[in-house]
Amino acid sequence: MFVFVCAGCGAELTNPLSQVALPVHARQKYGNGAQLPVLMQPGTFAVDPDPWGGPWRMWDEIDPGEAAARGIYAPVHALSDSAPGASVIAPGDSRGTRLIPEKSSGACCGLDGADGPNMTCEACDLPVATRVDDCSLWQAVRLSPDAVHRVPVAGIHAPPLSWAELAEQGEVTPPFEPIPTWGGQLGTDHYWSWSPRWEAAAGQALAHLLVASQGQPVKVPGGLTADVFQRALDVLLPAGPPERRAVLAGPGQPSPDAGVDILLVPVHPQTGQAWSPAGPAASAYPVPLPLGVWLWLVSPRPHLPVPASGRLPQDVLRDDPLPIRPNHLFRADRGTFQHTLVRLPAVRSPWLRAILDNLTQGTTADLFF
């Protein structure tokens, strides 16, 4: 456990927090006017290894060697020149800070952080953090790495959960959810959609699936896994043999056989490490999925055909509606896909660069949200 303190005066700025992995959807911008919830669970923080926010430099101002040194191997619109390593927390876990009113301009329904740090230490007025809560953005506070220090808290430090414990106790992420929005005639409104968390997870995984494909067709398991990935893979990859096979693998699942090329595996939510197999499948390419998404894919929650409390009486007709589903095919998150793909060295391959160029030109727009 840690608390974060002001680098200027030492005042405590957060509750005690434990470190977890940065969520895949941390940089997601979802829809238009959507009210996204808080990014981090209360009592946790995650470190973002990449710079975030201004100042910005356009791609043509950056030497390719410098970009590669930062782990970026293909063109992007612009790169942040802010300091990397911000610690991301839930807004409710911040303490001893105040907002800077003049740093809140330009946003739509809240704060977007475009003007730089918008929170100061109450004790000494040093700018220490940036709060983000605008529409279509996940709500978070980003503690500036050069303005805060992390201090250990005395007490019992529990080790990370084992894979077996996560498989049994892990929280699933449903693939569909209601999305609240601003601007309805009666105030807030909502619509039913694919989960933004799933769309971000698919964006990251799809980038890895393309790299793992080596330019060959890929077949994923049927059902929901195919709904999420197969359409995009069939469009982006050539048809015909030879075909590479991907399977779901992880704790509690049967050991993959030696003929499997790609494994869809869970990522530990505390350590950020992907599950890895032993045996013949150890050489397969691991494609990371957030634990909650992976748990749902390996054990889907069915729509119950009868009430959970018992059967309907014999002379009572069933008239409850079918489960609500989105009215469009699944689409991966474009921003997460691009953010992931440009950071994989394999993107230097001409065929992957062509996919990336088509993405920026909009020719594959129906595959992405």
Coordinates of C-alpha atoms in Angstrom, one line a residue, residues 25-37 108-110 132-139 179-182 191 196 333 369:
H25 CA -9.6 1.1 -21.8
A26 CA -7.6 3.8 -19.9
R27 CA -7.2 6.0 -23.1
Q28 CA -10.5 5.1 -24.7
K29 CA -12.7 7.9 -26.1
Y30 CA -16.2 6.4 -26.4
G31 CA -19.0 7.7 -28.6
N32 CA -20.4 11.2 -28.3
G33 CA -21.9 12.5 -25.1
A34 CA -21.6 9.2 -23.3
Q35 CA -21.3 9.2 -19.5
L36 CA -18.5 6.7 -18.7
P37 CA -17.9 5.6 -15.2
C108 CA -18.0 19.7 -23.2
C109 CA -19.7 18.3 -20.1
G110 CA -16.8 18.3 -17.7
V132 CA -10.7 14.0 -16.3
D133 CA -14.5 13.6 -16.2
D134 CA -15.7 14.9 -19.5
C135 CA -18.3 13.0 -21.5
S136 CA -17.0 10.1 -23.6
L137 CA -14.0 9.8 -21.3
W138 CA -13.3 7.5 -18.4
Q139 CA -13.3 9.4 -15.1
I179 CA -24.7 3.5 -21.8
P180 CA -25.9 6.7 -20.1
T181 CA -25.8 9.9 -22.1
W182 CA -26.1 13.6 -21.6
Y191 CA -29.1 3.2 -24.8
P196 CA -17.0 -0.1 -24.1
D333 CA -12.3 0.3 -30.5
F369 CA -16.1 2.0 -33.3

